[in-house]
C-alpha cells in the first residue's frame, strides 16, 4: 500500500508537469511569448528529470526569437542543443541558431555555421536547405547577386531567385554615379533621378569655375585662389559626394521595398 | 479481537488514502502555483537576473500576504533593472517595524544617488535623522553628493573631516578641484574674438580653429579694403559680406567653444567623483543573502 501511495504521488507530479507543459504550449501557440517563457521556466524549475530540458529550452528560445531578443534566443538554443535527444533535434536547433543569426544580421557567423553544419552532418541535411538559408543570409546582408546564385542552385525558377535578380538589376551603381559626377558635375544626380539637384550642381560648378578662371585670366590670382579653393572645390566635392549619397539612398529604398515584400507577402519559410 | 483491529486499521488507512487522493487531485496544477512554490520560483528567477518575471511572481504572492522580504526583492529588481524611480517607490513601501526597514532606507538613498537626484537625497537624509546624529555612512554619501551639485561648498575642514583616513585625501583633492574648477569665461572669449578674430577660440583651447578664423577673417577683410580702394565696389561688398560672415561666426563660435570646454570640465569632474563613490558602494552597506 505504501509503495502504491509513493507511486501515486510520483504519477501525480508527472501529471502536474505535463499539465504545466500543456499550459506553456498553449501560451506559446497564442503568441503570448513573455508568459510562455515564464511557464516554460517554471516547468524547468519544478521538473527534476531531464525530460523537458530540450523542449522547454527550445521553446523559450523560439519565444525570445519571436520577441526579437536574438542574443537570448541563441543562448537558449545552445542550451537546448546540449540537451537534444537525437541527431534530428540537434540539426533543428543548429538551423534555428543559423536563422537567428541571419535575423540578428550577424551574417558571417550564419554563413560560417552553415558551412560547419554541412560538413558535420553530410548525409542528414539536404543541400537545398543549406543553399536556401545561405541565400537568405545574403539577402539580409543586402548582397542580392550572391543570394540569387544560392537560390539558383536549388531551382532556376525559385521565386527568391527571381526577386533577388530583379532587386539586383534595379539597383544603382554607386561607383558609376560618383565617377560620372567627377567628369560632368550633376550627371550622377541625373542618373539617380535627382534632376533638380543635378541642375543646381551643374549650375554652381559652372558659375564658380567661370569666376575662378576669369580671376586668373584677369591677373587677380589671389581672388582666383580664394574662389577656387573656398567655393568651386567645395561645390565640386559636394557634387560627387551627393551623387554617391543619392545612389546609396536609392539602393536602400529598393532593398527596403524588397524586405517589406518578404516580410508581408512572401509565403515561403523565413528566418 | 485481532480481526476487528485489522479491519479498523484497514478502514482507517483507506480513509486517509482517499482523503490524500482528493487533496492531491484538487491541487493539480495549482500545486505549482502555490504561494510557497511561487516564492521559490521567484527566488530562482531573481538569482538568474530575470527580474521582470521575478517581480511578477513576488507581486502575485503579495496580493494575498504581506512579506517585506519579497517587497525588498521587488524593489531590488527594479533597482537592478535601473528603473530607479520605481525602485525608490517600492523601497519606501517597507514599513518602519520591518527588520529590513533600515536596509530599505539605505537602498532609497542609493537609488536617489544613482538617479542623480542629489537634492532629494540630501533632503531625505536630513529629514530622516537630526543633523547632529547623522550616521557616518550617510554623512559620507551626503557630503560626496554635494560635490556633484552646483552649489557653494561648505568649509573644507568640516567637510572632509567626516571621512575616514583612507578617503580623506581623495575627497580633499575633489574638494579643491571643485572649489576651483578651471572654467573659462564665455564673455571673455566673445570679447577677445571681437577684438582679435580667433583669439577666443585659442583661449578655449581650439588652436587650429582659432588660427583658421584669424586667417580667413583677415584675408577677406584685406580683400574687401583692397577692392574698395581700387573702386571695385561690387567685389568690395561681396568680400565685405564674406568677411562679416566669418567675423560673426568667429565671435559666436568662440562663445560656444568655451561653453563646450566648460561642459567637458564638469563632465570629467562628475565622472571621477561618481567612480570614486560607486567604488565604495555609495558608502552604504549592501544587502546580503538575497540569493541564499
XYZ file of C-alpha atoms in Angstrom:
563
model
C 0.000 0.000 0.000
C 2.887 2.360 0.860
C 4.538 1.571 -2.467
C 1.253 2.309 -4.221
C 0.972 5.578 -2.353
C 4.504 6.625 -3.383
C 3.825 5.601 -6.975
C 0.632 7.648 -6.899
C 2.464 10.747 -5.720
C 5.081 10.481 -8.469
C 2.350 9.882 -11.057
C 0.559 12.928 -9.780
C 3.709 15.073 -10.031
C 4.273 13.856 -13.576
C 0.671 14.798 -14.366
C 1.226 18.241 -12.902
C 4.312 18.781 -15.015
C 2.546 17.528 -18.128
C -0.303 19.962 -17.456
C 2.237 22.737 -16.903
C 3.828 21.904 -20.245
C 0.438 21.967 -21.973
C -0.306 25.328 -20.380
C 3.042 26.745 -21.528
C 2.458 25.316 -25.013
C -0.971 26.929 -25.181
C 0.560 30.311 -24.289
C 3.183 29.758 -26.960
C 0.506 28.868 -29.530
C -1.452 32.009 -28.711
C 1.764 34.040 -29.156
C 1.873 35.240 -25.540
C 5.611 34.799 -25.594
C 6.538 36.603 -22.369
C 4.126 34.472 -20.339
C 5.113 31.337 -22.243
C 8.771 31.852 -21.278
C 7.724 32.215 -17.615
C 5.754 28.970 -17.720
C 8.492 27.013 -19.515
C 10.964 28.264 -16.927
C 8.546 27.196 -14.186
C 8.334 23.779 -15.793
C 12.131 23.517 -15.813
C 12.366 24.683 -12.223
C 9.912 22.113 -10.852
C 10.940 19.226 -13.071
C 13.759 17.228 -11.556
C 14.177 14.980 -14.552
C 15.797 15.908 -17.851
C 12.624 15.062 -19.740
C 11.677 18.660 -20.546
C 15.165 20.137 -20.884
C 15.313 20.072 -24.658
C 11.723 21.000 -25.477
C 11.395 23.777 -22.894
C 14.707 25.423 -23.751
C 13.922 25.158 -27.453
C 10.528 26.800 -26.924
C 12.000 29.509 -24.697
C 14.486 30.258 -27.456
C 11.686 30.436 -30.039
C 9.809 32.881 -27.781
C 12.864 35.114 -27.444
C 13.380 34.909 -31.192
C 9.772 35.931 -31.824
C 10.300 38.873 -29.454
C 13.426 39.883 -31.410
C 15.658 39.143 -28.409
C 18.144 37.336 -30.571
C 21.040 37.122 -28.093
C 18.796 35.420 -25.537
C 17.320 33.201 -28.250
C 20.766 31.961 -29.291
C 21.705 31.384 -25.648
C 18.671 29.121 -25.121
C 19.051 27.350 -28.489
C 22.586 26.478 -27.408
C 21.301 25.099 -24.092
C 18.672 23.112 -26.000
C 21.359 21.792 -28.329
C 23.342 20.358 -25.427
C 20.153 18.641 -24.220
C 18.996 17.357 -27.599
C 17.702 13.794 -27.615
C 18.728 12.795 -31.134
C 20.551 13.974 -34.244
C 17.426 15.474 -35.783
C 16.886 17.636 -32.700
C 20.493 18.812 -32.921
C 20.114 19.680 -36.595
C 16.860 21.547 -35.994
C 18.420 23.529 -33.184
C 21.549 24.373 -35.130
C 19.436 25.527 -38.067
C 17.465 27.739 -35.681
C 20.739 29.234 -34.410
C 21.692 29.979 -38.008
C 18.291 31.527 -38.745
C 18.528 33.664 -35.628
C 21.985 34.834 -36.686
C 20.527 35.805 -40.053
C 17.823 37.853 -38.307
C 20.414 39.354 -35.966
C 22.361 40.316 -39.095
C 25.476 38.534 -37.882
C 25.823 37.192 -41.395
C 29.470 35.991 -41.308
C 28.563 33.911 -38.240
C 25.483 32.482 -40.014
C 27.483 31.588 -43.137
C 30.255 30.021 -41.079
C 27.709 27.919 -39.139
C 26.052 26.836 -42.393
C 29.425 25.609 -43.654
C 30.045 23.781 -40.373
C 26.634 22.103 -40.273
C 27.036 20.977 -43.873
C 30.334 19.301 -43.032
C 29.131 17.928 -39.683
C 26.012 16.140 -40.990
C 26.959 15.226 -44.597
C 24.039 12.915 -45.336
C 21.498 14.266 -42.903
C 20.830 17.696 -44.360
C 19.564 18.351 -47.851
C 21.924 20.672 -49.754
C 18.915 22.770 -50.780
C 18.404 23.657 -47.090
C 21.961 24.966 -46.872
C 21.534 26.918 -50.123
C 18.175 28.285 -49.014
C 19.464 29.750 -45.715
C 22.698 30.913 -47.361
C 20.511 32.778 -49.859
C 18.564 34.380 -47.018
C 21.822 35.323 -45.284
C 22.970 37.138 -48.424
C 19.566 38.821 -48.797
C 19.761 40.206 -45.251
C 23.336 41.249 -45.992
C 21.969 43.280 -48.928
C 24.015 41.122 -51.301
C 21.350 40.225 -53.868
C 23.694 38.915 -56.531
C 25.140 36.199 -54.255
C 21.639 35.471 -52.938
C 20.444 34.845 -56.484
C 23.313 32.392 -57.071
C 22.392 30.409 -53.943
C 18.699 30.151 -54.884
C 19.663 29.223 -58.441
C 21.410 26.122 -57.012
C 18.008 24.989 -55.680
C 15.924 25.821 -58.708
C 16.458 28.160 -61.627
C 12.866 29.363 -61.254
C 12.948 29.728 -57.481
C 10.783 32.773 -56.551
C 13.534 34.193 -54.342
C 16.000 33.958 -57.231
C 13.597 35.970 -59.376
C 13.219 38.548 -56.604
C 16.984 38.760 -55.979
C 17.628 39.206 -59.722
C 15.032 41.933 -60.038
C 16.392 43.826 -56.999
C 19.953 43.450 -58.237
C 19.107 44.790 -61.697
C 17.026 47.635 -60.248
C 19.862 48.883 -58.051
C 22.055 51.844 -58.999
C 25.818 51.620 -59.357
C 27.285 53.815 -56.652
C 30.664 53.900 -58.419
C 29.099 54.951 -61.718
C 27.112 57.743 -60.026
C 30.245 59.073 -58.356
C 32.579 58.794 -61.341
C 30.078 60.349 -63.764
C 29.749 63.340 -61.436
C 33.537 63.607 -61.373
C 33.503 64.000 -65.147
C 30.313 66.049 -65.650
C 29.042 67.684 -62.453
C 25.393 66.816 -61.811
C 25.313 63.761 -64.091
C 25.393 61.322 -61.162
C 22.361 63.078 -59.715
C 20.592 62.761 -63.093
C 21.455 59.039 -63.142
C 19.772 58.538 -59.755
C 16.729 60.589 -60.786
C 17.530 63.705 -58.718
C 17.185 66.120 -61.634
C 16.819 69.408 -59.712
C 19.868 68.632 -57.610
C 21.741 67.730 -60.811
C 20.888 71.040 -62.494
C 21.790 73.026 -59.341
C 25.066 71.210 -59.037
C 25.962 71.795 -62.666
C 24.965 75.484 -62.399
C 27.042 76.176 -59.296
C 30.091 74.414 -60.707
C 29.865 76.363 -63.984
C 29.471 79.670 -62.099
C 32.356 79.173 -59.656
C 34.527 77.578 -62.320
C 33.955 80.549 -64.616
C 34.695 83.093 -61.846
C 37.845 81.239 -60.813
C 39.232 81.000 -64.331
C 38.195 84.566 -65.087
C 40.023 85.811 -61.992
C 43.228 84.081 -63.077
C 42.871 85.305 -66.668
C 42.456 88.930 -65.487
C 45.510 88.708 -63.209
C 43.544 88.508 -59.978
C 45.410 85.432 -58.724
C 44.525 85.832 -55.021
C 40.836 86.155 -55.864
C 41.132 83.161 -58.176
C 42.748 81.065 -55.460
C 40.091 82.112 -52.948
C 37.093 81.462 -55.175
C 38.637 78.263 -56.457
C 39.557 76.874 -53.065
C 36.650 78.097 -50.984
C 33.779 77.902 -53.445
C 34.485 75.925 -56.578
C 36.229 72.970 -54.909
C 33.584 72.938 -52.205
C 30.742 72.718 -54.730
C 32.640 70.270 -56.928
C 33.326 67.985 -53.966
C 29.716 68.319 -52.775
C 28.556 67.379 -56.283
C 30.137 63.929 -56.397
C 29.536 63.281 -52.698
C 25.839 63.993 -53.294
C 25.765 61.695 -56.317
C 27.208 58.888 -54.210
C 24.780 59.566 -51.341
C 21.766 59.615 -53.690
C 22.780 56.255 -55.205
C 23.196 54.713 -51.749
C 19.815 56.089 -50.612
C 18.046 54.855 -53.748
C 19.572 51.414 -53.258
C 18.363 51.376 -49.653
C 14.841 52.241 -50.818
C 14.927 49.387 -53.343
C 16.213 46.914 -50.734
C 13.665 48.051 -48.150
C 10.854 47.591 -50.646
C 12.045 44.021 -51.213
C 12.352 43.391 -47.452
C 8.791 44.632 -46.988
C 7.604 42.242 -49.664
C 9.451 39.371 -47.977
C 8.046 40.254 -44.559
C 4.432 40.747 -45.617
C 3.788 38.827 -48.804
C 6.337 36.061 -49.210
C 4.708 32.806 -48.132
C 7.758 30.528 -48.056
C 9.805 29.740 -44.965
C 11.512 32.769 -43.406
C 14.402 33.001 -40.938
C -10.431 -9.074 18.535
C -7.411 -9.106 16.270
C -9.656 -9.344 13.210
C -11.665 -6.333 14.359
C -8.455 -4.336 14.918
C -7.175 -5.277 11.472
C -10.460 -4.260 9.919
C -10.359 -0.964 11.762
C -6.784 -0.309 10.601
C -7.714 -1.147 7.018
C -10.700 1.204 7.113
C -8.612 3.961 8.609
C -5.900 3.528 6.004
C -8.464 3.618 3.191
C -9.952 6.795 4.611
C -6.529 8.506 4.839
C -5.675 7.300 1.341
C -8.912 8.649 -0.153
C -8.513 11.960 1.603
C -4.955 12.285 0.273
C -6.044 11.409 -3.278
C -8.771 14.057 -3.189
C -6.438 16.650 -1.871
C -3.725 15.896 -4.443
C -6.181 15.902 -7.338
C -7.571 19.211 -6.181
C -4.113 20.707 -6.040
C -3.158 19.535 -9.518
C -1.643 22.466 -11.452
C -2.395 24.807 -8.562
C 0.278 22.976 -6.651
C 2.978 24.513 -8.824
C 1.327 27.880 -8.382
C 1.042 27.777 -4.619
C 2.490 30.757 -2.759
C 5.355 28.662 -1.460
C 6.256 27.460 -4.943
C 5.831 30.909 -6.450
C 8.288 32.295 -3.902
C 10.761 29.506 -4.635
C 10.393 30.047 -8.385
C 10.575 33.839 -7.964
C 13.786 33.487 -5.973
C 15.232 31.308 -8.713
C 14.321 33.897 -11.372
C 15.687 36.708 -9.205
C 19.023 34.955 -8.802
C 19.078 34.225 -12.534
C 18.702 38.009 -13.086
C 15.308 37.518 -14.748
C 13.950 40.393 -12.688
C 10.772 41.198 -14.599
C 9.421 37.675 -14.154
C 10.612 37.508 -10.550
C 8.620 40.680 -9.836
C 5.504 39.049 -11.325
C 5.861 36.025 -9.022
C 6.514 38.074 -5.898
C 3.705 40.511 -6.733
C 1.265 37.616 -7.029
C 2.145 36.367 -3.562
C 1.979 39.863 -2.091
C -1.642 40.144 -3.211
C -2.627 37.594 -0.597
C 0.016 38.006 2.099
C 2.426 40.785 3.059
C 6.062 39.784 3.081
C 8.653 42.508 3.483
C 11.485 40.352 2.112
C 9.523 39.872 -1.128
C 8.804 43.591 -1.277
C 12.533 44.221 -0.784
C 13.350 41.862 -3.647
C 10.794 43.562 -5.902
C 12.392 46.929 -5.171
C 15.877 45.472 -5.684
C 14.741 44.006 -9.018
C 13.662 47.443 -10.204
C 16.941 48.892 -8.952
C 18.931 46.281 -10.849
C 16.923 46.984 -13.977
C 17.995 50.620 -13.430
C 14.386 51.738 -13.045
C 15.417 53.932 -10.139
C 12.223 55.966 -9.736
C 10.127 52.821 -9.409
C 12.727 51.189 -7.146
C 12.562 54.200 -4.815
C 8.764 53.921 -4.580
C 8.986 50.182 -3.887
C 11.683 50.548 -1.193
C 9.512 53.169 0.511
C 6.727 50.601 0.962
C 8.730 48.731 3.627
C 7.355 49.727 6.996
C 9.254 51.021 9.991
C 8.560 47.870 12.043
C 10.224 45.612 9.473
C 13.654 44.122 10.045
C 14.506 45.295 6.544
C 13.474 48.894 7.209
C 16.989 50.205 7.813
C 18.425 48.475 4.746
C 15.475 49.681 2.647
C 16.266 53.233 3.752
C 19.865 52.755 2.664
C 18.599 51.479 -0.663
C 16.395 54.547 -1.036
C 19.444 56.771 -0.606
C 21.431 54.648 -3.002
C 18.601 54.797 -5.549
C 18.379 58.577 -5.276
C 22.127 58.846 -5.755
C 22.064 56.577 -8.805
C 19.238 58.596 -10.354
C 21.296 61.799 -9.836
C 18.597 63.197 -7.575
C 21.061 64.786 -5.163
C 18.697 67.498 -3.922
C 16.109 64.990 -2.723
C 18.855 62.709 -1.412
C 20.180 65.414 0.880
C 16.681 66.422 1.927
C 15.729 62.841 2.771
C 18.931 62.247 4.729
C 18.399 65.467 6.685
C 14.769 64.596 7.419
C 15.481 61.006 8.421
C 17.535 61.964 11.419
C 18.554 65.029 13.403
C 21.611 66.731 11.910
C 23.838 66.103 14.915
C 23.083 62.392 14.768
C 23.538 61.664 11.081
C 25.227 58.258 10.863
C 28.704 58.406 9.408
C 27.886 56.457 6.240
C 25.036 58.829 5.429
C 27.228 61.830 6.095
C 29.763 60.412 3.636
C 27.120 59.974 0.959
C 25.575 63.379 1.646
C 28.894 65.228 1.538
C 30.148 63.453 -1.529
C 26.872 64.167 -3.353
C 27.339 67.869 -2.521
C 30.378 67.717 -4.800
C 28.043 66.847 -7.667
C 25.694 69.790 -7.140
C 26.098 73.309 -8.459
C 26.067 74.888 -5.023
C 28.604 76.624 -2.858
C 30.795 74.201 -0.948
C 30.812 74.254 2.860
C 34.046 74.928 4.748
C 36.704 72.403 3.806
C 37.794 71.201 7.265
C 34.301 70.309 8.390
C 33.504 68.845 5.006
C 36.386 66.377 4.770
C 36.683 65.536 8.482
C 33.596 63.307 8.222
C 35.514 60.870 6.017
C 37.834 58.122 7.137
C 41.575 58.409 6.823
C 41.688 56.408 3.586
C 39.152 58.546 1.753
C 40.050 61.908 3.203
C 42.937 62.595 0.803
C 40.843 61.820 -2.258
C 37.867 63.833 -1.015
C 40.201 66.705 -0.233
C 41.504 66.568 -3.823
C 37.957 66.564 -5.148
C 37.082 69.491 -2.877
C 39.993 71.552 -4.198
C 39.189 70.576 -7.757
C 35.531 71.507 -7.355
C 36.394 74.698 -5.458
C 38.417 75.958 -8.376
C 37.131 74.123 -11.437
C 39.170 75.524 -14.344
C 36.157 77.032 -16.112
C 36.699 79.654 -18.785
C 34.584 82.738 -19.362
C 32.328 82.786 -22.461
C 32.083 86.594 -22.154
C 35.856 86.951 -22.186
C 36.096 84.633 -25.212
C 33.482 86.718 -27.042
C 35.296 89.969 -26.308
C 38.667 88.503 -27.276
C 37.317 87.248 -30.600
C 35.592 90.568 -31.250
C 38.964 92.351 -30.879
C 41.295 89.763 -32.442
C 39.382 87.188 -34.531
C 40.194 83.637 -33.475
C 41.755 84.583 -30.120
C 38.609 83.459 -28.229
C 38.893 80.045 -29.832
C 42.559 79.804 -28.877
C 41.523 80.761 -25.312
C 39.033 77.821 -25.457
C 41.953 75.598 -26.474
C 40.775 75.209 -30.066
C 44.026 76.485 -31.536
C 43.556 75.207 -35.094
C 40.081 76.739 -35.404
C 41.386 79.984 -33.904
C 44.180 80.323 -36.470
C 41.790 79.461 -39.325
C 39.258 82.051 -38.125
C 42.009 84.678 -37.863
C 43.372 83.983 -41.345
C 40.013 83.833 -43.112
C 38.552 86.921 -41.472
C 41.799 88.825 -42.018
C 42.141 87.756 -45.621
C 38.578 88.639 -46.633
C 38.792 91.963 -44.791
C 42.028 92.767 -46.633
C 40.423 91.846 -49.975
C 37.359 93.971 -49.226
C 39.503 97.006 -48.343
C 41.687 96.439 -51.398
C 38.622 96.252 -53.702
C 37.098 99.434 -52.298
C 40.427 101.247 -52.667
C 40.594 100.192 -56.322
C 36.961 101.230 -56.902
C 35.741 97.658 -57.460
C 32.727 98.336 -55.283
C 30.679 95.219 -56.143
C 33.608 92.931 -55.371
C 34.267 95.010 -52.278
C 30.763 94.445 -50.979
C 30.990 90.721 -51.796
C 34.203 90.331 -49.802
C 32.863 92.571 -47.029
C 29.857 90.256 -46.676
C 32.077 87.197 -46.567
C 34.394 88.849 -44.036
C 31.415 89.903 -41.877
C 30.065 86.353 -42.050
C 33.362 84.879 -40.886
C 33.761 87.568 -38.231
C 30.281 86.925 -36.773
C 30.835 83.173 -36.914
C 34.169 83.563 -35.150
C 32.618 85.607 -32.310
C 29.652 83.251 -31.863
C 31.863 80.171 -32.282
C 34.227 81.366 -29.551
C 31.374 81.642 -27.045
C 30.091 78.142 -27.858
C 33.639 76.726 -27.820
C 34.063 77.957 -24.246
C 30.656 76.524 -23.277
C 31.698 73.148 -24.699
C 35.016 73.386 -22.889
C 33.241 74.100 -19.581
C 30.790 71.232 -20.122
C 33.770 68.927 -20.641
C 35.384 70.127 -17.397
C 32.152 69.490 -15.446
C 31.614 66.115 -17.106
C 35.120 64.891 -16.261
C 34.850 66.050 -12.663
C 31.429 64.428 -12.133
C 32.615 61.198 -13.723
C 35.653 60.950 -11.458
C 33.589 61.674 -8.327
C 30.925 59.118 -9.299
C 33.540 56.450 -10.000
C 35.017 57.082 -6.553
C 31.636 56.956 -4.769
C 30.450 53.882 -6.669
C 33.731 52.112 -5.896
C 32.769 52.485 -2.252
C 29.190 51.222 -2.821
C 27.907 54.728 -2.115
C 29.374 54.340 1.422
C 26.330 52.231 2.337
C 26.156 48.608 3.475
C 24.975 46.354 0.670
C 22.070 43.906 1.158
C 23.226 40.362 1.866
C 21.885 36.846 1.397
C 19.416 37.852 -1.320
C 20.248 34.729 -3.286
C 20.834 32.305 -0.425
